[in-house]
């Protein structure tokens, strides 16, 4: 049987199943999408992870070259034989810091010597080398050996020698003694007196056969401007009422009018390294520039602020992070170096004249008035707090990390003040447990170490003594007070003991087993080279002609205080030390 074609059949069929097919298509699309998501093929924006957070960059560390610190085997000093005679003889000596053996370094002729400050890089220095002029010859004394190294000879004495202050200076064009040069004036006595003598240079690496080289007046009189690696970029020179900055070849790069009465040393301040820049004050203005830019006439210096004083030295300026605090006369200011903005922290003029001393503990800044009042300043709140008064005229205070060491004038009392204390320790009666020591003062040493310059407080304390002597069968008791004050020679402490303290906590570290004999007065202290230093003292307050003696101190060792033994009638003294 043959079926007849019905033209309405397809239309009826698709019309009837159309909704079903649409539903099936949507379902298939959904399942397909789900399958794509499972395969990780979803939309690219959905599957792309968020960008990682940028990692904080470490601070830029400027690595500057540095020279090796010398091994300290010997310390140098000078002594005058028969000092009270009409023709005294001054010579140079050295002492073995461990064995305490003393060696006369001079050959028997009068000698002039000084200990130059030699930079080693990264805030490190040494004054352990010595330069000696004897019999028209110059020698270098090295702390590692007993042998002197002759630099050269002259046919006539250099200007200023033979008993006068030697007319010389040391320049370090780099780091260490290998980059250092002694510059002297040399000529006839008439030329020396007239100021027309020639300038010559003696490298410390020269030998006895090396002839001196010609030097310039700029190298002799100028104040060097140095780069971060210690090399000399140029010199400041003062010509009457003008301060000039010259490049190394002598060309004038910058000049500014100044008070003709001011000396060059007071017109140019101390350099402070800040990253790749140097902060430097001169002629009443504080600048910030990369070192080489100071001697580039095409670069205008960045002026941070003008000053009411000619310049700032290291006694009155402190760099803490990105903030430079400084005393501008009696006004404490801060430069926010990141923004190059200047703010007044505190006007201290109401407290009187401020001594040129600004120090920092962990949380505070400290200074002292001319009248001896200790002031504490809180940098964040700019509050000024008077802590105490009556501080000594010299070696008044030293700020440690958590404490401040302070010496009082009359009566002589040494105290350790916690930095957050509003008063001094209870000193009635003075007790060591309270951080208060009677009949005492502080000795503050500059401590040159491999890791840089720091400071060391040493307590010097006198004690009363009683002695019994038999006189004609009778026992005579003599009592000596802990200290006496003389009209002409100052204060002498009796049976002095020395104790080394910790700069951070203020706690005692070592009480030396021996002290200074009898009634003595400390006249001078050297810097501490690594662990060793010299102390110059004089005894017999009733004898103005008493000769000074030396003791060697070895920090950290209970038996570290020992007499430097010399023979004969000698007046022992520390060497003249130069700031160059």
Coordinates of C-alpha atoms in Angstrom, one line a residue:
X1 CA 0.0 0.0 0.0
X2 CA 1.4 3.4 -0.9
X3 CA 1.1 6.2 1.5
X4 CA 0.0 9.5 0.1
X5 CA 2.1 12.5 0.9
X6 CA 0.5 15.0 3.3
X7 CA 2.1 18.4 2.9
X8 CA 0.9 19.5 6.4
X9 CA 2.8 16.7 8.2
X10 CA 6.4 18.4 8.5
X11 CA 5.0 21.7 9.5
X12 CA 2.9 20.0 12.1
X13 CA 5.8 17.9 13.4
X14 CA 8.4 20.8 13.7
X15 CA 5.8 23.1 15.1
X16 CA 5.0 20.6 17.8
X17 CA 8.7 19.8 18.8
X18 CA 10.2 23.3 18.5
X19 CA 10.1 24.2 22.2
X20 CA 11.7 20.9 23.1
X21 CA 14.6 21.5 20.7
X22 CA 15.3 25.0 22.1
X23 CA 15.4 23.6 25.6
X24 CA 17.7 20.8 24.5
X25 CA 20.0 23.4 22.9
X26 CA 20.2 25.5 26.0
X27 CA 21.0 22.5 28.1
X28 CA 23.7 21.4 25.7
X29 CA 25.3 24.9 25.8
X30 CA 25.2 24.9 29.6
X31 CA 26.9 21.5 29.8
X32 CA 29.5 22.5 27.2
X33 CA 30.3 25.7 29.3
X34 CA 30.6 23.6 32.4
X35 CA 33.0 21.2 30.6
X36 CA 35.1 24.2 29.4
X37 CA 35.4 25.5 33.0
X38 CA 36.5 22.1 34.2
X39 CA 39.2 22.0 31.5
X40 CA 40.4 25.5 32.6
X41 CA 39.2 27.2 29.4
X42 CA 37.0 29.8 31.1
X43 CA 37.2 33.4 30.4
X44 CA 40.8 34.6 30.4
X45 CA 40.0 37.5 32.9
X46 CA 38.5 35.0 35.3
X47 CA 41.4 32.5 35.2
X48 CA 44.3 35.1 35.3
X49 CA 45.8 35.4 38.8
X50 CA 46.0 38.9 40.4
X51 CA 49.4 40.6 39.9
X52 CA 51.8 40.0 42.8
X53 CA 52.4 42.8 45.3
X54 CA 55.7 44.5 44.7
X55 CA 58.3 43.4 47.3
X56 CA 59.7 46.2 49.5
X57 CA 63.1 47.2 48.2
X58 CA 66.0 47.2 50.7
X59 CA 67.6 50.5 51.5
X60 CA 70.4 51.6 49.3
X61 CA 73.7 50.8 51.1
X62 CA 76.6 53.0 50.0
X63 CA 79.8 50.9 50.4
X64 CA 82.8 53.1 50.8
X65 CA 86.4 51.9 50.7
X66 CA 88.3 51.4 54.0
X67 CA 91.9 50.8 55.0
X68 CA 92.9 48.2 57.5
X69 CA 93.2 49.1 61.2
X70 CA 96.8 48.8 62.3
X71 CA 97.8 46.2 64.9
X72 CA 98.5 48.1 68.1
X73 CA 101.8 46.8 69.6
X74 CA 103.2 50.1 70.8
X75 CA 102.1 53.6 71.9
X76 CA 104.3 56.6 71.5
X77 CA 104.9 59.5 73.9
X78 CA 107.5 62.1 74.6
X79 CA 109.6 62.8 77.6
X80 CA 111.9 65.7 78.6
X81 CA 115.1 64.8 80.4
X82 CA 116.1 67.2 83.1
X83 CA 113.1 69.4 82.4
X84 CA 114.0 72.0 85.1
X85 CA 117.5 72.5 83.7
X86 CA 118.4 75.5 81.4
X87 CA 118.8 73.2 78.4
X88 CA 116.2 70.4 78.6
X89 CA 116.3 67.5 76.1
X90 CA 112.9 66.4 74.7
X91 CA 112.9 62.9 73.0
X92 CA 110.4 60.4 71.7
X93 CA 109.7 57.1 73.4
X94 CA 107.4 54.1 72.8
X95 CA 106.0 51.5 75.2
X96 CA 105.0 48.0 74.4
X97 CA 101.3 47.9 75.3
X98 CA 101.5 44.3 76.6
X99 CA 105.0 43.8 78.0
X100 CA 105.3 47.5 79.1
X101 CA 108.9 47.7 78.0
X102 CA 109.9 51.3 77.1
X103 CA 112.2 52.1 74.2
X104 CA 113.7 55.5 73.5
X105 CA 113.1 56.1 69.8
X106 CA 115.2 59.2 69.4
X107 CA 118.9 58.8 68.8
X108 CA 119.9 61.3 71.5
X109 CA 119.2 64.6 69.7
X110 CA 116.3 67.0 70.4
X111 CA 113.2 65.7 68.7
X112 CA 109.8 67.1 67.8
X113 CA 106.9 64.7 67.3
X114 CA 103.2 64.7 66.7
X115 CA 100.5 62.1 66.2
X116 CA 98.4 62.9 63.1
X117 CA 94.8 61.9 62.7
X118 CA 94.7 59.4 59.8
X119 CA 91.3 58.5 58.3
X120 CA 90.7 54.8 57.6
X121 CA 87.2 55.0 56.0
X122 CA 83.6 54.5 57.2
X123 CA 84.0 56.8 60.2
X124 CA 87.2 55.0 61.3
X125 CA 90.4 56.8 62.4
X126 CA 93.7 56.2 64.0
X127 CA 96.3 58.4 65.8
X128 CA 98.7 55.5 66.5
X129 CA 101.4 56.6 64.0
X130 CA 103.9 59.3 64.9
X131 CA 106.0 61.7 62.9
X132 CA 109.4 62.7 64.4
X133 CA 111.8 65.4 63.3
X134 CA 115.3 64.9 64.6
X135 CA 118.6 66.3 63.4
X136 CA 117.1 67.6 60.1
X137 CA 115.6 64.2 59.4
X138 CA 112.0 63.0 59.4
X139 CA 110.9 59.6 60.7
X140 CA 107.7 57.6 60.7
X141 CA 106.9 55.6 63.9
X142 CA 104.6 52.6 63.3
X143 CA 102.6 51.1 66.1
X144 CA 103.3 47.6 64.8
X145 CA 107.1 47.7 65.2
X146 CA 110.0 49.3 67.2
X147 CA 111.8 50.3 64.0
X148 CA 111.5 53.9 62.8
X149 CA 111.3 54.5 59.0
X150 CA 113.3 57.5 57.8
X151 CA 111.5 59.6 55.2
X152 CA 114.2 62.0 54.1
X153 CA 116.9 64.4 55.2
X154 CA 117.4 68.2 54.9
X155 CA 120.5 70.2 54.8
X156 CA 118.8 72.7 57.2
X157 CA 116.1 72.2 59.8
X158 CA 112.5 72.6 58.6
X159 CA 110.9 75.8 59.7
X160 CA 109.6 75.8 63.2
X161 CA 111.7 72.9 64.6
X162 CA 114.5 73.0 67.1
X163 CA 112.3 73.6 70.1
X164 CA 109.5 75.6 68.5
X165 CA 106.1 74.2 67.4
X166 CA 106.8 72.3 64.2
X167 CA 105.5 74.1 61.1
X168 CA 103.9 71.1 59.4
X169 CA 100.6 69.3 58.5
X170 CA 99.5 65.9 57.3
X171 CA 97.3 65.5 54.2
X172 CA 95.6 62.2 53.5
X173 CA 94.5 61.9 49.9
X174 CA 92.7 58.6 50.3
X175 CA 92.8 56.3 53.3
X176 CA 95.5 55.1 55.7
X177 CA 99.1 56.2 56.1
X178 CA 100.0 54.9 52.6
X179 CA 97.9 57.7 51.1
X180 CA 99.2 60.3 53.6
X181 CA 101.8 63.0 53.0
X182 CA 103.6 65.3 55.4
X183 CA 103.9 68.9 54.2
X184 CA 106.5 71.1 55.8
X185 CA 108.1 74.5 55.2
X186 CA 111.8 74.4 54.4
X187 CA 114.3 77.2 54.0
X188 CA 116.9 79.3 55.7
X189 CA 116.1 80.9 59.1
X190 CA 115.6 84.2 57.3
X191 CA 113.2 82.7 54.8
X192 CA 111.3 80.9 57.6
X193 CA 111.0 84.1 59.6
X194 CA 109.8 86.1 56.6
X195 CA 107.3 83.5 55.6
X196 CA 108.9 83.0 52.2
X197 CA 110.2 79.5 52.8
X198 CA 109.2 76.8 50.2
X199 CA 106.6 74.1 50.8
X200 CA 107.7 70.5 50.3
X201 CA 105.8 67.2 50.6
X202 CA 107.1 64.0 52.1
X203 CA 104.9 60.9 51.4
X204 CA 104.9 58.6 54.3
X205 CA 105.8 55.8 51.9
X206 CA 109.0 57.6 50.9
X207 CA 112.5 56.3 51.8
X208 CA 115.6 58.1 53.0
X209 CA 116.9 58.5 49.4
X210 CA 113.6 60.0 48.1
X211 CA 113.9 63.7 47.5
X212 CA 111.0 65.9 48.8
X213 CA 108.6 67.1 46.2
X214 CA 107.3 70.7 45.8
X215 CA 104.0 71.5 47.5
X216 CA 101.7 74.5 47.3
X217 CA 100.5 77.0 49.8
X218 CA 97.0 75.7 49.2
X219 CA 98.0 72.3 50.3
X220 CA 99.6 73.7 53.4
X221 CA 97.1 76.3 54.5
X222 CA 93.9 75.1 52.9
X223 CA 91.1 73.0 54.5
X224 CA 90.5 69.9 52.3
X225 CA 87.2 68.9 50.9
X226 CA 87.1 65.1 50.7
X227 CA 85.1 62.5 48.9
X228 CA 83.5 59.4 50.5
X229 CA 86.6 57.4 49.6
X230 CA 88.8 59.9 51.4
X231 CA 90.3 61.4 48.3
X232 CA 90.8 65.2 48.2
X233 CA 88.5 67.0 45.8
X234 CA 89.5 70.6 46.5
X235 CA 90.4 73.1 49.2
X236 CA 88.8 75.9 51.1
X237 CA 91.1 79.0 51.3
X238 CA 90.5 82.3 53.0
X239 CA 91.9 85.4 51.3
X240 CA 91.2 88.4 53.6
X241 CA 87.4 88.9 53.4
X242 CA 86.7 86.1 50.9
X243 CA 86.2 82.4 51.4
X244 CA 87.2 80.4 48.2
X245 CA 86.5 76.8 47.3
X246 CA 89.1 75.7 44.8
X247 CA 89.4 72.5 42.9
X248 CA 92.4 70.3 43.3
X249 CA 94.3 72.1 40.5
X250 CA 93.8 75.4 42.4
X251 CA 91.1 77.0 40.2
X252 CA 88.5 79.0 42.1
X253 CA 85.1 77.3 41.8
X254 CA 83.0 79.2 44.3
X255 CA 83.7 82.3 46.5
X256 CA 81.7 84.1 49.1
X257 CA 82.3 87.2 51.2
X258 CA 83.0 86.5 54.9
X259 CA 84.1 88.4 58.0
X260 CA 87.8 89.0 57.6
X261 CA 88.3 88.5 61.4
X262 CA 87.1 84.9 61.3
X263 CA 89.7 82.1 60.9
X264 CA 89.3 79.4 58.2
X265 CA 88.7 76.7 60.7
X266 CA 85.6 78.4 62.0
X267 CA 84.3 79.2 58.6
X268 CA 84.1 75.6 57.3
X269 CA 82.3 72.9 59.2
X270 CA 82.6 69.2 59.5
X271 CA 81.5 66.9 56.6
X272 CA 78.7 64.4 57.2
X273 CA 78.1 61.6 54.7
X274 CA 74.4 61.1 53.9
X275 CA 74.0 58.3 51.3
X276 CA 75.9 59.4 48.2
X277 CA 75.8 63.1 49.3
X278 CA 77.8 65.2 51.8
X279 CA 76.2 67.6 54.2
X280 CA 78.5 70.6 54.7
X281 CA 78.2 74.0 56.2
X282 CA 80.5 77.0 55.3
X283 CA 80.2 80.8 55.5
X284 CA 76.8 80.6 57.3
X285 CA 75.0 78.2 55.0
X286 CA 74.3 74.5 55.2
X287 CA 74.4 72.6 51.9
X288 CA 73.7 69.1 50.5
X289 CA 75.4 67.8 47.3
X290 CA 77.3 64.8 46.0
X291 CA 81.0 65.4 46.8
X292 CA 82.2 66.0 43.3
X293 CA 79.4 68.5 42.7
X294 CA 80.9 70.9 45.2
X295 CA 83.8 71.6 42.9
X296 CA 81.7 71.6 39.7
X297 CA 80.9 75.2 38.8
X298 CA 78.1 74.0 36.6
X299 CA 76.2 72.5 39.6
X300 CA 74.4 74.9 41.9
X301 CA 74.7 73.7 45.6
X302 CA 71.4 72.6 47.3
X303 CA 70.9 75.1 50.1
X304 CA 69.3 73.4 53.1
X305 CA 69.2 76.5 55.4
X306 CA 71.1 79.6 56.4
X307 CA 72.8 79.8 59.8
X308 CA 73.3 82.4 62.4
X309 CA 76.8 80.9 63.0
X310 CA 79.6 80.6 60.5
X311 CA 79.6 76.7 60.4
X312 CA 78.7 73.5 62.2
X313 CA 81.2 71.0 63.5
X314 CA 80.7 67.5 64.8
X315 CA 80.1 68.7 68.4
X316 CA 76.8 70.5 67.5
X317 CA 75.3 68.3 64.7
X318 CA 73.8 64.8 64.8
X319 CA 72.5 62.7 61.9
X320 CA 69.7 60.4 63.0
X321 CA 68.2 58.5 60.1
X322 CA 66.9 61.1 57.7
X323 CA 67.0 63.9 60.2
X324 CA 69.9 66.2 60.9
X325 CA 69.7 67.9 64.3
X326 CA 72.0 70.8 65.0
X327 CA 72.5 73.7 67.3
X328 CA 72.4 77.1 65.6
X329 CA 73.7 79.1 68.4
X330 CA 71.1 78.7 71.2
X331 CA 68.4 77.3 68.8
X332 CA 68.0 73.6 68.3
X333 CA 66.9 72.9 64.7
X334 CA 66.3 69.9 62.5
X335 CA 66.5 69.4 58.7
X336 CA 64.1 66.7 57.4
X337 CA 66.4 65.6 54.7
X338 CA 63.8 63.5 52.8
X339 CA 61.7 66.7 52.3
X340 CA 64.6 69.2 52.7
X341 CA 62.5 71.1 55.2
X342 CA 63.9 72.9 58.3
X343 CA 62.1 73.1 61.6
X344 CA 62.9 74.7 65.0
X345 CA 62.9 72.0 67.6
X346 CA 63.5 74.3 70.6
X347 CA 64.7 77.8 71.3
X348 CA 67.0 77.4 74.3
X349 CA 68.1 81.0 74.6
X350 CA 65.9 81.5 77.7
X351 CA 68.3 79.1 79.5
X352 CA 71.3 81.2 78.8
X353 CA 74.4 80.6 76.7
X354 CA 74.5 77.0 75.3
X355 CA 77.8 75.1 75.2
X356 CA 78.7 73.7 71.8
X357 CA 77.7 70.1 72.7
X358 CA 74.7 68.2 71.3
X359 CA 74.4 64.4 72.1
X360 CA 71.8 61.8 71.8
X361 CA 70.6 58.9 73.9
X362 CA 68.1 56.4 72.6
X363 CA 65.0 58.7 72.9
X364 CA 66.3 62.1 73.7
X365 CA 68.7 64.9 72.7
X366 CA 71.0 66.5 75.4
X367 CA 72.9 69.7 75.8
X368 CA 74.2 71.8 78.6
X369 CA 74.3 75.5 79.3
X370 CA 77.4 77.6 80.1
X371 CA 76.2 77.7 83.7
X372 CA 76.2 73.9 83.9
X373 CA 72.5 73.1 83.6
X374 CA 71.7 69.8 81.8
X375 CA 68.8 70.0 79.3
X376 CA 66.9 67.1 77.8
X377 CA 64.9 67.6 74.6
X378 CA 62.2 65.3 73.3
X379 CA 62.5 65.5 69.4
X380 CA 58.9 64.4 68.7
X381 CA 57.1 66.8 71.1
X382 CA 59.9 69.4 71.1
X383 CA 59.6 69.6 74.9
X384 CA 62.6 70.9 76.9
X385 CA 63.2 69.5 80.4
X386 CA 65.9 70.9 82.7
X387 CA 67.3 67.8 84.5
X388 CA 69.9 69.2 86.9
X389 CA 72.5 72.0 87.4
X390 CA 76.0 72.4 88.7
X391 CA 77.8 70.3 86.0
X392 CA 81.5 70.6 85.7
X393 CA 83.1 73.1 83.3
X394 CA 84.9 70.3 81.4
X395 CA 83.8 66.7 80.6
X396 CA 80.4 67.7 81.8
X397 CA 78.4 64.8 80.4
X398 CA 78.3 61.9 77.9
X399 CA 75.1 60.5 76.5
X400 CA 75.0 56.7 76.3
X401 CA 72.2 54.6 74.9
X402 CA 69.9 54.3 78.0
X403 CA 71.8 56.6 80.4
X404 CA 73.7 59.9 80.7
X405 CA 77.0 60.2 82.6
X406 CA 77.4 63.5 84.3
X407 CA 80.1 65.1 86.5
X408 CA 79.3 67.8 89.1
X409 CA 81.8 70.5 90.0
X410 CA 81.4 71.1 93.7
X411 CA 81.4 68.9 95.6
X412 CA 82.9 66.5 93.0
X413 CA 80.2 63.9 92.3
X414 CA 79.8 61.6 89.3
X415 CA 76.3 60.2 88.5
X416 CA 74.6 57.8 86.0
X417 CA 71.2 59.2 85.1
X418 CA 68.6 57.0 83.4
X419 CA 67.6 58.7 80.2
X420 CA 63.9 58.8 81.1
X421 CA 64.5 60.1 84.7
X422 CA 63.4 63.6 85.5
X423 CA 65.9 63.9 88.4
X424 CA 69.4 62.8 89.2
X425 CA 69.9 59.7 91.3
X426 CA 69.6 60.2 95.1
X427 CA 72.9 61.5 96.2
X428 CA 72.2 62.1 99.9
X429 CA 74.2 60.1 100.8
X430 CA 75.9 59.1 97.5
X431 CA 75.8 55.4 96.9
X432 CA 77.0 53.3 93.9
X433 CA 73.8 51.4 94.0
X434 CA 71.9 54.6 93.2
X435 CA 74.3 55.5 90.4
X436 CA 75.9 58.3 92.5
X437 CA 79.6 58.4 93.3
X438 CA 81.1 60.9 95.7
X439 CA 84.6 62.4 95.4
X440 CA 84.7 61.5 91.7
X441 CA 84.4 62.6 88.1
X442 CA 84.3 61.0 84.7
X443 CA 87.0 60.5 82.1
X444 CA 85.5 60.3 78.6
X445 CA 87.8 58.5 76.1
X446 CA 87.4 58.6 72.3
X447 CA 87.6 54.9 71.4
X448 CA 88.9 54.1 68.0
X449 CA 88.0 50.6 67.0
X450 CA 87.8 48.5 63.8
X451 CA 84.0 49.2 63.6
X452 CA 84.4 52.9 64.1
X453 CA 84.5 55.7 66.7
X454 CA 82.7 55.3 70.0
X455 CA 83.2 56.6 73.5
X456 CA 84.2 55.0 76.8
X457 CA 83.3 56.4 80.3
X458 CA 85.8 55.7 83.1
X459 CA 85.0 56.7 86.6
X460 CA 87.9 58.3 88.6
X461 CA 87.1 58.2 92.3
X462 CA 89.2 59.4 95.2
X463 CA 89.3 57.9 98.7
X464 CA 90.3 59.1 102.2
X465 CA 93.4 57.2 103.6
X466 CA 94.8 56.9 107.1
X467 CA 98.4 56.0 107.8
X468 CA 100.2 55.4 111.0
X469 CA 103.9 56.2 111.5
X470 CA 106.2 55.8 114.5
X471 CA 107.9 59.1 115.5
X472 CA 110.1 59.1 118.6
X473 CA 108.3 56.1 119.9
X474 CA 104.9 57.7 119.4
X475 CA 102.4 56.6 116.8
X476 CA 101.3 59.5 114.6
X477 CA 98.1 59.0 112.6
X478 CA 97.8 61.0 109.4
X479 CA 94.6 61.2 107.5
X480 CA 94.5 62.4 103.9
X481 CA 91.1 63.5 102.5
X482 CA 89.6 62.0 99.3
X483 CA 90.5 65.2 97.4
X484 CA 92.0 68.6 97.9
X485 CA 91.6 71.9 96.0
X486 CA 94.6 74.0 95.5
X487 CA 94.7 77.7 94.7
X488 CA 96.9 77.5 91.6
X489 CA 97.0 73.8 90.4
X490 CA 93.3 72.8 90.7
X491 CA 91.9 69.6 92.2
X492 CA 93.8 66.5 93.2
X493 CA 92.2 63.2 94.1
X494 CA 93.7 60.9 96.7
X495 CA 94.3 57.1 96.2
X496 CA 92.3 57.3 93.0
X497 CA 90.5 54.1 91.7
X498 CA 89.4 53.8 88.1
X499 CA 86.3 51.8 86.9
X500 CA 85.2 51.2 83.3
X501 CA 81.5 51.5 82.6
X502 CA 79.2 50.3 79.9
X503 CA 78.1 53.0 77.5
X504 CA 74.7 51.4 76.8
X505 CA 73.4 50.4 80.2
X506 CA 75.5 52.5 82.6
X507 CA 76.6 49.5 84.5
X508 CA 80.2 49.0 85.8
X509 CA 82.2 46.6 83.8
X510 CA 85.7 46.4 85.3
X511 CA 87.2 48.0 88.4
X512 CA 90.9 48.1 87.8
X513 CA 92.9 46.4 90.6
X514 CA 95.4 49.2 90.9
X515 CA 94.9 53.0 90.8
X516 CA 96.9 56.2 90.8
X517 CA 99.3 56.6 93.7
X518 CA 98.9 59.3 96.4
X519 CA 97.4 62.7 95.5
X520 CA 97.2 63.0 91.8
X521 CA 95.6 65.0 89.0
X522 CA 94.9 63.7 85.5
X523 CA 96.2 66.2 83.1
X524 CA 95.5 64.5 79.7
X525 CA 94.2 61.3 78.2
X526 CA 94.9 59.8 74.8
X527 CA 92.4 58.2 72.5
X528 CA 91.9 54.4 73.0
X529 CA 93.5 52.6 70.1
X530 CA 91.6 49.3 69.9
X531 CA 92.1 48.4 73.6
X532 CA 95.0 50.6 74.8
X533 CA 95.5 54.2 75.9
X534 CA 97.7 56.4 78.0
X535 CA 96.9 58.6 80.9
X536 CA 99.1 61.5 81.9
X537 CA 98.9 62.6 85.5
X538 CA 100.9 64.7 88.0
X539 CA 101.3 64.2 91.8
X540 CA 102.4 66.2 94.8
X541 CA 100.0 69.2 94.7
X542 CA 102.3 71.1 97.1
X543 CA 105.1 70.9 94.6
X544 CA 104.5 72.9 91.4
X545 CA 107.6 71.4 89.8
X546 CA 106.4 67.8 90.2
X547 CA 107.0 65.9 87.0
X548 CA 104.1 64.3 85.0
X549 CA 104.0 60.5 84.6
X550 CA 102.1 58.1 82.4
X551 CA 100.0 55.0 83.0
X552 CA 98.9 52.5 80.3
X553 CA 95.3 51.4 80.4
X554 CA 94.1 48.2 78.9
X555 CA 90.3 48.3 78.9
X556 CA 88.4 45.2 79.9
X557 CA 91.2 43.8 82.0
X558 CA 91.1 44.0 85.8
X559 CA 94.9 44.3 85.8
X560 CA 94.8 46.7 82.9
X561 CA 96.2 49.8 84.7
X562 CA 100.0 49.8 84.8
X563 CA 102.8 52.4 85.2
X564 CA 104.9 53.3 82.2
X565 CA 108.4 53.0 83.7
X566 CA 111.2 55.2 82.5
X567 CA 114.6 55.8 84.1
X568 CA 116.1 59.1 85.1
X569 CA 114.6 62.5 85.8
X570 CA 111.9 62.6 83.0
X571 CA 108.8 64.5 82.5
X572 CA 106.5 62.2 80.5
X573 CA 103.8 63.7 78.3
X574 CA 101.3 62.6 75.6
X575 CA 102.2 63.6 72.1
X576 CA 100.6 66.6 70.5
X577 CA 97.6 65.3 68.5
X578 CA 96.5 66.9 65.2
X579 CA 93.0 67.3 63.8
X580 CA 94.6 68.1 60.4

